[in-house]
Amino acid sequence: MASVQQPIVIAIDGTSASGKSTNARLVARALGFVYVDTGAMYRTLAWHCLRHHIDVQDEKAVAAACRRWKTTLQCVDNQVRLLVEGYYPEREIRTAEVSAAVPHVAAIPKVRLWMKKTQRDCIRFGNLVMEGRDIGTHIFPETDFKYYLDAHLEERSRRRAADGVQENLAARDQRDSQRAAAPLMIALGAKVINNSNLTAEQTSRLIIEDIQARLQAAGRTLAVNPR
Ligand code: DC
């Protein structure tokens, strides 16, 4: 178990549109932890490459861009932002073009190394709820708080469509699961939650109750903010 001095890291991994962002935000808000969306960091690099006409399938060029770009981490309203040359591309990274480019960028080992260093650095902001694909397996494998979310493909496609996004989720999951570098997989000891028939409130409650039980077993308690 994490010691009293060590910040706590809650790792939430899972398939695309499995509710990671919504639940990670709910858990972070309830516990007063800092929320980190690691997918947004990969999206930011993909956006940066597109903007600078760097071919996202050119591994060397993307790795070089990742080595050179000028970024800073910022924590605003308990949420970590990755800024590029002082700019936070919040909306720009959610386009279909970026969604199509990002799996290529995310498959590059040197990019993943940079992301690991940067994502681990977020600990300086305090207790974290970090969501992604490899948080429990590669970024913070030492944490005792690992969750893996999933839902049926039809349900996940329905959620994406409700957000106004048409996307081939099966293809993206396949690319994320089959890449050589840190593929999407269930971390050892992770609690798997299939939330096809659960609301976000029910899913986040399951996670919060599990965190509390684990902390209690270690003789620690954590205040939960009312919703
Ligand atoms: O969660 P998202 O759709 O915003 O993620 C964007 C892409 O980044 C997705 O294709 C998988 C990749 N990703 C990753 O490889 N590792 C992470 N920790 C987070 C995202």
XYZ file of N, CA and C and ligand atoms in Angstrom:
701
model
N 0.832 -1.215 0.000
C 0.000 0.000 0.000
C 0.867 1.266 0.000
N 0.328 2.322 -0.592
C 1.062 3.579 -0.633
C 1.258 4.115 0.788
N 2.435 4.665 1.066
C 2.681 5.205 2.396
C 1.988 6.554 2.524
N 1.930 7.075 3.762
C 1.192 8.317 4.005
C 1.793 9.477 3.214
N 3.130 9.506 3.075
C 3.788 10.630 2.402
C 3.623 10.579 0.892
N 3.482 9.373 0.362
C 3.430 9.207 -1.087
C 2.081 9.639 -1.646
N 2.045 10.471 -2.696
C 0.756 10.753 -3.332
C 0.130 9.447 -3.839
N -1.180 9.409 -3.838
C -1.901 8.230 -4.327
C -2.167 8.409 -5.822
N -1.978 7.324 -6.575
C -2.312 7.366 -8.010
C -3.402 6.338 -8.288
N -4.514 6.814 -8.831
C -5.596 5.929 -9.265
C -5.441 5.765 -10.771
N -5.183 4.544 -11.225
C -4.986 4.287 -12.664
C -6.279 3.758 -13.270
N -6.779 4.462 -14.284
C -8.005 4.001 -14.965
C -7.689 3.788 -16.438
N -7.658 2.519 -16.852
C -7.381 2.179 -18.248
C -8.623 1.549 -18.864
N -8.585 1.379 -20.171
C -9.706 0.701 -20.818
C -9.811 1.022 -22.289
N -10.800 0.425 -22.911
C -11.022 0.584 -24.347
C -11.568 1.987 -24.648
N -11.596 2.343 -25.944
C -12.117 3.649 -26.362
C -13.607 3.727 -26.033
N -14.032 4.883 -25.541
C -15.446 5.152 -25.218
C -16.007 4.196 -24.160
N -15.141 3.723 -23.282
C -15.609 2.846 -22.196
C -15.970 3.668 -20.961
N -15.915 4.982 -21.087
C -16.298 5.851 -19.963
C -15.129 6.243 -19.078
N -13.908 6.082 -19.578
C -12.735 6.404 -18.743
C -12.742 7.871 -18.311
N -12.942 8.768 -19.282
C -12.848 10.206 -18.958
C -13.928 10.620 -17.975
N -15.161 10.244 -18.262
C -16.278 10.633 -17.392
C -16.050 10.110 -15.981
N -15.682 8.836 -15.880
C -15.517 8.246 -14.546
C -14.280 8.762 -13.832
N -13.211 8.958 -14.590
C -11.995 9.488 -13.961
C -12.275 10.884 -13.395
N -13.027 11.677 -14.151
C -13.380 13.029 -13.657
C -14.241 12.938 -12.406
N -15.224 12.031 -12.418
C -16.121 11.896 -11.261
C -15.350 11.440 -10.023
N -14.459 10.488 -10.222
C -13.678 9.976 -9.087
C -12.751 11.076 -8.566
N -12.111 11.786 -9.493
C -11.190 12.858 -9.086
C -11.944 13.935 -8.311
N -13.124 14.295 -8.793
C -13.891 15.344 -8.117
C -14.324 14.876 -6.725
N -14.800 13.635 -6.636
C -15.280 13.117 -5.340
C -14.151 13.047 -4.316
N -12.941 12.739 -4.781
C -11.824 12.568 -3.839
C -10.964 13.825 -3.702
N -11.230 14.816 -4.552
C -10.401 16.033 -4.520
C -9.011 15.781 -5.094
N -8.911 14.812 -6.021
C -7.626 14.481 -6.649
C -7.488 15.263 -7.964
N -6.276 15.254 -8.489
C -5.995 15.917 -9.762
C -6.260 14.929 -10.913
N -6.984 15.368 -11.923
C -7.345 14.518 -13.057
C -6.329 14.672 -14.192
N -5.871 13.540 -14.723
C -4.927 13.578 -15.851
C -5.450 12.718 -17.002
N -5.673 13.345 -18.144
C -6.132 12.660 -19.358
C -4.903 12.433 -20.243
N -4.357 11.212 -20.204
C -3.115 10.974 -20.966
C -3.397 10.868 -22.470
N -4.616 10.463 -22.836
C -4.977 10.427 -24.257
C -4.854 11.818 -24.862
N -5.196 12.832 -24.075
C -5.101 14.221 -24.557
C -3.648 14.571 -24.877
N -2.698 13.971 -24.133
C -1.278 14.273 -24.388
C -0.843 13.687 -25.734
N -1.288 12.433 -26.010
C -0.964 11.836 -27.316
C -1.641 12.621 -28.434
N -2.885 13.040 -28.175
C -3.615 13.831 -29.173
C -2.888 15.146 -29.447
N -2.334 15.737 -28.398
C -1.631 17.014 -28.558
C -0.413 16.842 -29.457
N 0.306 15.729 -29.287
C 1.462 15.497 -30.159
C 1.004 15.261 -31.601
N -0.088 14.492 -31.771
C -0.607 14.249 -33.129
C -1.010 15.582 -33.774
N -1.677 16.424 -33.020
C -2.089 17.755 -33.525
C -0.869 18.587 -33.913
N 0.142 18.575 -33.041
C 1.382 19.324 -33.286
C 2.019 18.849 -34.598
N 2.059 17.531 -34.824
C 2.663 16.991 -36.051
C 1.854 17.417 -37.278
N 0.530 17.292 -37.193
C -0.309 17.673 -38.341
C -0.094 19.144 -38.685
N -0.021 19.941 -37.644
C 0.136 21.388 -37.819
C 1.451 21.745 -38.519
N 2.463 20.943 -38.221
C 3.786 21.207 -38.801
C 4.077 20.306 -40.004
N 3.011 19.706 -40.571
C 3.121 18.865 -41.770
C 4.145 17.743 -41.593
N 4.165 17.177 -40.395
C 5.045 16.030 -40.146
C 4.201 14.776 -40.362
N 4.705 13.856 -41.190
C 3.977 12.626 -41.491
C 3.927 11.761 -40.225
N 2.710 11.514 -39.703
C 2.602 10.776 -38.429
C 3.029 9.312 -38.570
N 3.175 8.857 -39.828
C 3.634 7.473 -40.021
C 5.153 7.408 -40.142
N 5.796 8.576 -40.122
C 7.263 8.629 -40.188
C 7.801 8.659 -38.746
N 8.155 7.456 -38.265
C 8.536 7.277 -36.862
C 9.659 8.219 -36.427
N 10.679 8.318 -37.291
C 11.844 9.151 -36.938
C 11.453 10.616 -36.835
N 10.643 11.077 -37.778
C 10.248 12.494 -37.800
C 9.385 12.826 -36.571
N 8.487 11.908 -36.208
C 7.615 12.162 -35.048
C 8.454 12.135 -33.762
N 9.372 11.172 -33.684
C 10.230 11.083 -32.487
C 11.060 12.359 -32.347
N 11.555 12.887 -33.488
C 12.360 14.118 -33.447
C 11.499 15.295 -33.003
N 10.267 15.352 -33.505
C 9.356 16.451 -33.125
C 9.066 16.376 -31.624
N 8.914 15.165 -31.125
C 8.616 14.958 -29.699
C 9.814 15.359 -28.829
N 10.999 15.146 -29.377
C 12.228 15.519 -28.646
C 12.345 17.041 -28.560
N 11.872 17.725 -29.624
C 12.122 19.167 -29.733
C 10.997 20.074 -29.264
N 9.755 19.544 -29.204
C 8.661 20.498 -28.950
C 8.779 21.099 -27.559
N 8.297 22.325 -27.452
C 8.444 23.060 -26.188
C 7.130 22.969 -25.421
N 7.136 22.119 -24.404
C 5.891 21.893 -23.663
C 6.051 22.239 -22.184
N 4.905 22.510 -21.564
C 4.888 22.677 -20.100
C 3.642 21.996 -19.565
N 3.762 21.504 -18.337
C 2.608 20.934 -17.650
C 2.047 22.003 -16.732
N 0.718 22.077 -16.712
C 0.072 23.076 -15.869
C -1.106 22.390 -15.181
N -1.384 22.787 -13.948
C -2.560 22.228 -13.269
C -3.553 23.366 -13.030
N -4.708 23.275 -13.698
C -5.741 24.309 -13.572
C -7.036 23.626 -13.136
N -7.652 24.129 -12.069
C -8.895 23.535 -11.553
C -8.755 22.030 -11.358
N -7.673 21.610 -10.761
C -7.439 20.188 -10.473
C -7.396 19.323 -11.736
N -6.959 19.917 -12.819
C -6.826 19.152 -14.058
C -5.501 19.512 -14.729
N -4.754 18.475 -15.135
C -3.454 18.742 -15.749
C -3.630 19.042 -17.239
N -2.920 20.069 -17.701
C -2.926 20.450 -19.115
C -1.508 20.351 -19.662
N -1.398 19.892 -20.911
C -0.108 19.928 -21.589
C -0.152 21.094 -22.575
N 0.707 22.077 -22.330
C 0.745 23.266 -23.188
C 1.884 23.138 -24.197
N 1.649 23.577 -25.426
C 2.697 23.595 -26.452
C 3.011 25.050 -26.753
N 4.254 25.408 -26.501
C 4.664 26.826 -26.630
C 3.641 27.732 -25.948
N 3.254 27.335 -24.750
C 2.354 28.148 -23.933
C 0.890 28.060 -24.306
N 0.564 27.268 -25.356
C -0.824 27.203 -25.823
C -1.466 25.853 -25.466
N -2.706 25.901 -25.011
C -3.448 24.687 -24.644
C -4.501 24.400 -25.729
N -4.251 23.395 -26.608
C -5.147 23.151 -27.744
C -6.355 22.284 -27.360
N -7.143 22.773 -26.455
C -8.234 21.984 -25.871
C -9.207 21.413 -26.914
N -9.700 22.272 -27.810
C -10.696 21.816 -28.785
C -10.045 21.200 -30.008
N -8.904 21.732 -30.399
C -8.241 21.301 -31.634
C -7.876 19.805 -31.615
N -7.634 19.246 -30.434
C -7.182 17.847 -30.377
C -8.333 16.851 -30.474
N -9.575 17.350 -30.582
C -10.743 16.443 -30.612
C -11.292 16.243 -32.018
N -10.597 16.690 -33.057
C -11.112 16.545 -34.417
C -10.928 15.107 -34.917
N -11.707 14.748 -35.963
C -11.604 13.407 -36.557
C -10.201 13.191 -37.128
N -9.597 14.270 -37.650
C -8.257 14.180 -38.239
C -7.231 13.773 -37.170
N -7.336 14.392 -36.005
C -6.414 14.051 -34.914
C -6.699 12.626 -34.428
N -7.969 12.244 -34.308
C -8.319 10.880 -33.856
C -7.726 9.828 -34.792
N -7.718 10.132 -36.095
C -7.172 9.168 -37.067
C -5.650 9.116 -36.979
N -5.021 10.247 -36.652
C -3.550 10.308 -36.617
C -2.963 9.757 -35.320
N -3.701 9.874 -34.232
C -3.109 9.602 -32.915
C -2.631 8.154 -32.683
N -3.294 7.104 -33.198
C -2.762 5.762 -32.941
C -1.364 5.562 -33.523
N -1.054 6.244 -34.638
C 0.285 6.116 -35.244
C 1.339 6.710 -34.311
N 1.027 7.888 -33.802
C 1.945 8.583 -32.886
C 2.138 7.763 -31.600
N 1.019 7.186 -31.122
C 1.048 6.451 -29.847
C 1.782 5.115 -29.948
N 2.030 4.660 -31.186
C 2.711 3.361 -31.351
C 4.232 3.499 -31.364
N 4.742 4.728 -31.296
C 6.190 4.955 -31.434
C 6.885 4.862 -30.062
N 7.803 3.897 -29.888
C 8.422 3.683 -28.570
C 9.043 4.941 -27.960
N 9.720 5.778 -28.782
C 10.374 6.982 -28.217
C 9.326 7.983 -27.725
N 8.202 8.016 -28.392
C 7.106 8.890 -27.943
C 6.593 8.382 -26.599
N 6.446 7.070 -26.494
C 5.908 6.507 -25.244
C 6.877 6.736 -24.085
N 8.161 6.719 -24.375
C 9.150 7.000 -23.315
C 8.999 8.433 -22.818
N 8.849 9.363 -23.773
C 8.674 10.780 -23.421
C 7.399 10.945 -22.591
N 6.336 10.259 -23.023
C 5.048 10.369 -22.322
C 5.171 9.810 -20.904
N 5.900 8.724 -20.778
C 6.035 8.109 -19.444
C 6.687 9.087 -18.473
N 7.777 9.700 -18.939
C 8.494 10.658 -18.094
C 7.567 11.823 -17.720
N 6.871 12.336 -18.716
C 5.990 13.498 -18.501
C 4.805 13.135 -17.605
N 4.239 11.956 -17.837
C 3.073 11.559 -17.044
C 3.462 11.255 -15.599
N 4.622 10.650 -15.400
C 5.072 10.399 -14.022
C 5.366 11.723 -13.308
N 5.798 12.688 -14.080
C 6.110 14.011 -13.521
C 4.859 14.687 -12.926
N 3.675 14.248 -13.363
C 2.413 14.856 -12.866
C 2.239 14.660 -11.362
N 2.983 13.746 -10.800
C 2.870 13.459 -9.366
C 3.181 14.716 -8.530
N 3.910 15.662 -9.146
C 4.236 16.882 -8.403
C 2.984 17.708 -8.095
N 1.872 17.401 -8.780
C 0.635 18.140 -8.510
C -0.178 17.518 -7.369
N 0.243 16.340 -6.885
C -0.444 15.710 -5.743
C -1.089 14.379 -6.108
N -2.121 13.997 -5.350
C -2.836 12.745 -5.613
C -3.490 12.818 -6.993
N -3.396 11.719 -7.747
C -3.847 11.752 -9.147
C -4.897 10.700 -9.471
N -5.799 11.043 -10.374
C -6.599 10.048 -11.088
C -6.145 10.178 -12.531
N -5.438 9.163 -13.026
C -4.862 9.232 -14.370
C -5.527 8.199 -15.258
N -6.045 8.649 -16.387
C -6.704 7.706 -17.295
C -5.950 7.550 -18.599
N -5.982 6.320 -19.147
C -5.290 6.075 -20.411
C -5.423 4.639 -20.849
N -4.327 4.096 -21.418
C -4.348 2.700 -21.889
C -3.293 1.861 -21.186
N -2.285 2.535 -20.603
C -1.147 1.792 -20.048
C -0.746 2.322 -18.669
N -1.673 2.964 -17.982
C -1.293 3.594 -16.708
C -0.964 2.514 -15.663
N -1.818 1.512 -15.565
C -1.582 0.441 -14.588
C -0.479 -0.518 -15.005
N -0.239 -0.634 -16.313
C 0.774 -1.590 -16.785
C 2.173 -0.971 -16.897
N 2.247 0.324 -17.342
C 3.563 0.905 -17.618
C 3.888 2.207 -16.897
N 2.887 3.065 -16.708
C 3.218 4.405 -16.196
C 3.372 4.379 -14.674
N 2.366 3.834 -13.987
C 2.464 3.676 -12.537
C 2.163 2.225 -12.161
N 3.018 1.284 -12.598
C 2.714 -0.130 -12.305
C 2.734 -0.420 -10.804
N 3.381 0.469 -10.037
C 3.508 0.244 -8.597
C 2.241 0.598 -7.811
N 1.265 1.264 -8.453
C 0.091 1.668 -7.685
C -0.793 0.467 -7.327
N -1.462 0.578 -6.198
C -2.382 -0.483 -5.769
C -3.792 -0.234 -6.284
N -3.982 0.894 -6.972
C -5.339 1.284 -7.371
C -5.457 1.264 -8.893
N -5.812 0.089 -9.422
C -5.877 -0.068 -10.884
C -7.276 -0.506 -11.292
N -7.812 0.178 -12.293
C -9.156 -0.128 -12.771
C -9.118 -0.229 -14.289
N -9.870 -1.196 -14.806
C -9.935 -1.393 -16.264
C -11.398 -1.373 -16.668
N -11.758 -0.363 -17.458
C -13.151 -0.222 -17.882
C -13.360 -0.763 -19.293
N -14.522 -1.371 -19.482
C -14.882 -1.862 -20.806
C -16.404 -1.835 -20.930
N -16.890 -1.911 -22.143
C -18.330 -2.024 -22.415
C -18.457 -2.677 -23.781
N -19.636 -3.231 -24.079
C -19.830 -3.871 -25.379
C -19.575 -2.856 -26.491
N -19.081 -3.354 -27.617
C -18.759 -2.469 -28.749
C -19.970 -1.634 -29.187
N -21.159 -2.258 -29.223
C -22.354 -1.517 -29.666
C -22.634 -0.356 -28.711
N -22.472 -0.609 -27.428
C -22.741 0.427 -26.429
C -21.699 1.554 -26.551
N -20.455 1.184 -26.773
C -19.396 2.198 -26.887
C -19.593 3.029 -28.153
N -19.996 2.363 -29.243
C -20.256 3.092 -30.492
C -21.439 4.033 -30.296
N -22.445 3.578 -29.559
C -23.622 4.419 -29.296
C -23.203 5.670 -28.512
N -22.315 5.487 -27.512
C -21.858 6.630 -26.699
C -21.096 7.636 -27.557
N -20.226 7.121 -28.430
C -19.452 8.033 -29.289
C -20.376 8.806 -30.219
N -21.372 8.088 -30.783
C -22.312 8.727 -31.705
C -23.115 9.795 -30.963
N -23.466 9.502 -29.700
C -24.217 10.480 -28.902
C -23.384 11.736 -28.676
N -22.063 11.581 -28.692
C -21.163 12.744 -28.562
C -20.961 13.441 -29.908
N -21.623 12.920 -30.941
C -21.511 13.523 -32.267
C -20.280 13.063 -33.029
N -19.680 11.936 -32.601
C -18.461 11.455 -33.271
C -18.722 10.085 -33.891
N -18.504 9.971 -35.194
C -18.608 8.673 -35.873
C -17.198 8.128 -36.016
N -16.961 6.965 -35.447
C -15.600 6.468 -35.452
C -15.594 4.950 -35.452
N -14.602 4.347 -36.135
C -14.481 2.894 -36.114
C -13.698 2.496 -34.856
N -14.452 2.287 -33.756
C -13.802 2.005 -32.465
C -13.087 0.667 -32.484
N -13.686 -0.323 -33.165
C -13.080 -1.660 -33.193
C -11.686 -1.584 -33.806
N -11.561 -0.784 -34.876
C -10.260 -0.667 -35.553
C -9.251 0.027 -34.636
N -9.698 1.076 -33.930
C -8.762 1.801 -33.062
C -8.327 0.914 -31.885
N -9.297 0.188 -31.289
C -8.953 -0.714 -30.182
C -7.953 -1.774 -30.641
N -8.194 -2.265 -31.873
C -7.299 -3.311 -32.380
C -5.873 -2.767 -32.523
N -5.770 -1.547 -33.063
C -4.430 -0.947 -33.216
C -3.795 -0.712 -31.846
N -4.597 -0.231 -30.880
C -4.065 0.051 -29.543
C -3.645 -1.236 -28.819
N -4.374 -2.343 -29.103
C -4.104 -3.601 -28.400
C -2.978 -4.393 -29.040
N -2.763 -4.158 -30.346
C -1.795 -5.013 -31.051
C -0.448 -4.355 -31.275
N -0.309 -3.083 -30.894
C 0.995 -2.440 -31.110
C 2.030 -3.084 -30.177
N 3.289 -3.002 -30.599
C 4.354 -3.647 -29.815
C 4.636 -2.876 -28.528
N 4.582 -1.536 -28.597
C 4.953 -0.710 -27.435
C 3.749 -0.468 -26.529
N 3.841 -0.973 -25.309
C 2.813 -0.754 -24.283
C 1.394 -0.914 -24.819
N 1.059 -2.112 -25.318
C -0.290 -2.298 -25.850
C -1.349 -2.219 -24.746
N -2.581 -1.910 -25.174
C -3.683 -1.883 -24.217
C -3.896 -3.291 -23.673
N -3.772 -3.452 -22.372
C -4.054 -4.747 -21.745
C -4.448 -4.533 -20.285
N -5.046 -5.556 -19.704
C -5.497 -5.440 -18.311
C -4.287 -5.621 -17.401
N -4.051 -4.644 -16.533
C -2.908 -4.718 -15.614
C -3.148 -5.812 -14.582
N -2.075 -6.432 -14.160
C -2.150 -7.430 -13.100
C -2.769 -6.774 -11.857
N -3.777 -7.403 -11.307
C -4.400 -6.863 -10.088
C -5.440 -5.795 -10.345
N -5.703 -5.476 -11.620
C -6.702 -4.436 -11.909
C -8.108 -4.972 -11.681
N -8.978 -4.097 -11.196
C -10.384 -4.455 -11.065
C -11.045 -4.134 -12.410
N -11.629 -5.147 -13.029
C -12.254 -4.968 -14.344
C -13.737 -4.649 -14.154
N -14.174 -3.567 -14.775
C -15.584 -3.179 -14.666
C -16.169 -3.066 -16.066
N -17.116 -3.933 -16.391
C -17.852 -3.795 -17.647
C -19.083 -2.959 -17.331
N -19.113 -1.755 -17.882
C -20.174 -0.818 -17.489
C -21.245 -0.655 -18.572
N -21.412 -1.697 -19.421
C -22.415 -1.617 -20.500
C -23.786 -1.241 -19.953
N -24.111 -1.798 -18.783
C -25.447 -1.551 -18.223
C -25.405 -0.673 -16.981
N -24.332 0.077 -16.824
C -24.204 0.934 -15.633
C -24.165 2.402 -16.049
N -24.660 3.270 -15.183
C -24.501 4.705 -15.423
C -23.101 5.100 -14.942
N -22.689 6.318 -15.332
C -21.379 6.801 -14.878
C -21.364 6.921 -13.349
N -22.478 7.324 -12.776
C -22.538 7.464 -11.307
C -22.331 6.102 -10.650
N -22.964 5.063 -11.216
C -22.816 3.715 -10.636
C -21.384 3.214 -10.801
N -20.813 3.468 -11.968
C -19.436 3.002 -12.221
C -18.453 3.714 -11.287
N -18.580 5.036 -11.198
C -17.621 5.773 -10.354
C -17.805 5.397 -8.882
N -19.051 5.083 -8.505
C -19.284 4.676 -7.114
C -18.557 3.355 -6.815
N -18.618 2.436 -7.792
C -17.922 1.146 -7.620
C -16.424 1.383 -7.399
N -15.882 2.307 -8.191
C -14.440 2.591 -8.087
C -14.126 3.232 -6.733
N -14.928 4.213 -6.354
C -14.669 4.922 -5.085
C -14.798 3.960 -3.898
N -15.809 3.093 -3.943
C -15.981 2.133 -2.834
C -14.794 1.185 -2.755
N -14.302 0.785 -3.915
C -13.145 -0.121 -3.926
C -11.906 0.582 -3.376
N -11.721 1.851 -3.754
C -10.571 2.613 -3.246
C -10.665 2.724 -1.721
N -11.866 3.049 -1.244
C -12.048 3.199 0.207
C -11.767 1.887 0.936
N -12.241 0.776 0.360
C -12.027 -0.529 1.000
C -10.534 -0.853 1.072
N -9.829 -0.554 -0.027
C -8.386 -0.845 -0.048
C -7.643 0.036 0.956
N -8.050 1.295 1.036
C -7.395 2.206 1.985
C -7.679 1.788 3.418
N -8.937 1.393 3.656
C -9.332 0.974 5.000
C -8.513 -0.251 5.430
N -8.323 -1.172 4.487
C -7.534 -2.375 4.781
C -6.113 -1.992 5.159
N -5.650 -0.855 4.656
C -4.291 -0.391 4.967
C -4.293 0.584 6.144
N -5.454 0.723 6.794
C -5.537 1.599 7.964
C -5.613 3.072 7.634
N -6.059 3.386 6.404
C -6.182 4.793 5.998
C -7.613 5.105 5.607
N -7.986 6.348 5.727
C -9.309 6.763 5.254
C -9.161 7.972 4.344
N -10.204 8.219 3.572
C -10.174 9.314 2.620
C -11.556 9.949 2.603
N -11.608 11.273 2.728
C -12.903 11.946 2.689
C -13.431 11.950 1.257
N -14.721 11.707 1.106
C -15.345 11.771 -0.215
C -16.267 12.972 -0.250
N -16.074 13.846 -1.234
C -16.928 15.034 -1.363
C -18.331 14.614 -1.787
N -19.356 15.255 -1.206
C -20.717 14.928 -1.650
C -20.899 15.334 -3.106
N -21.750 14.576 -3.853
C -21.951 14.887 -5.281
C -22.822 16.094 -5.474
O -8.403 8.191 -24.861
P -8.196 8.866 -26.216
O -9.154 8.393 -27.284
O -8.171 10.345 -26.122
O -6.737 8.406 -26.674
C -6.184 8.829 -27.871
C -5.228 7.758 -28.405
O -4.042 7.737 -27.624
C -5.771 6.344 -28.456
O -5.767 5.857 -29.778
C -4.848 5.523 -27.639
C -3.689 6.410 -27.311
N -3.331 6.347 -25.900
C -2.345 5.496 -25.526
O -1.805 4.784 -26.379
N -1.943 5.456 -24.230
C -2.533 6.214 -23.313
N -2.108 6.149 -22.041
C -3.576 7.075 -23.669
C -3.974 7.108 -24.988
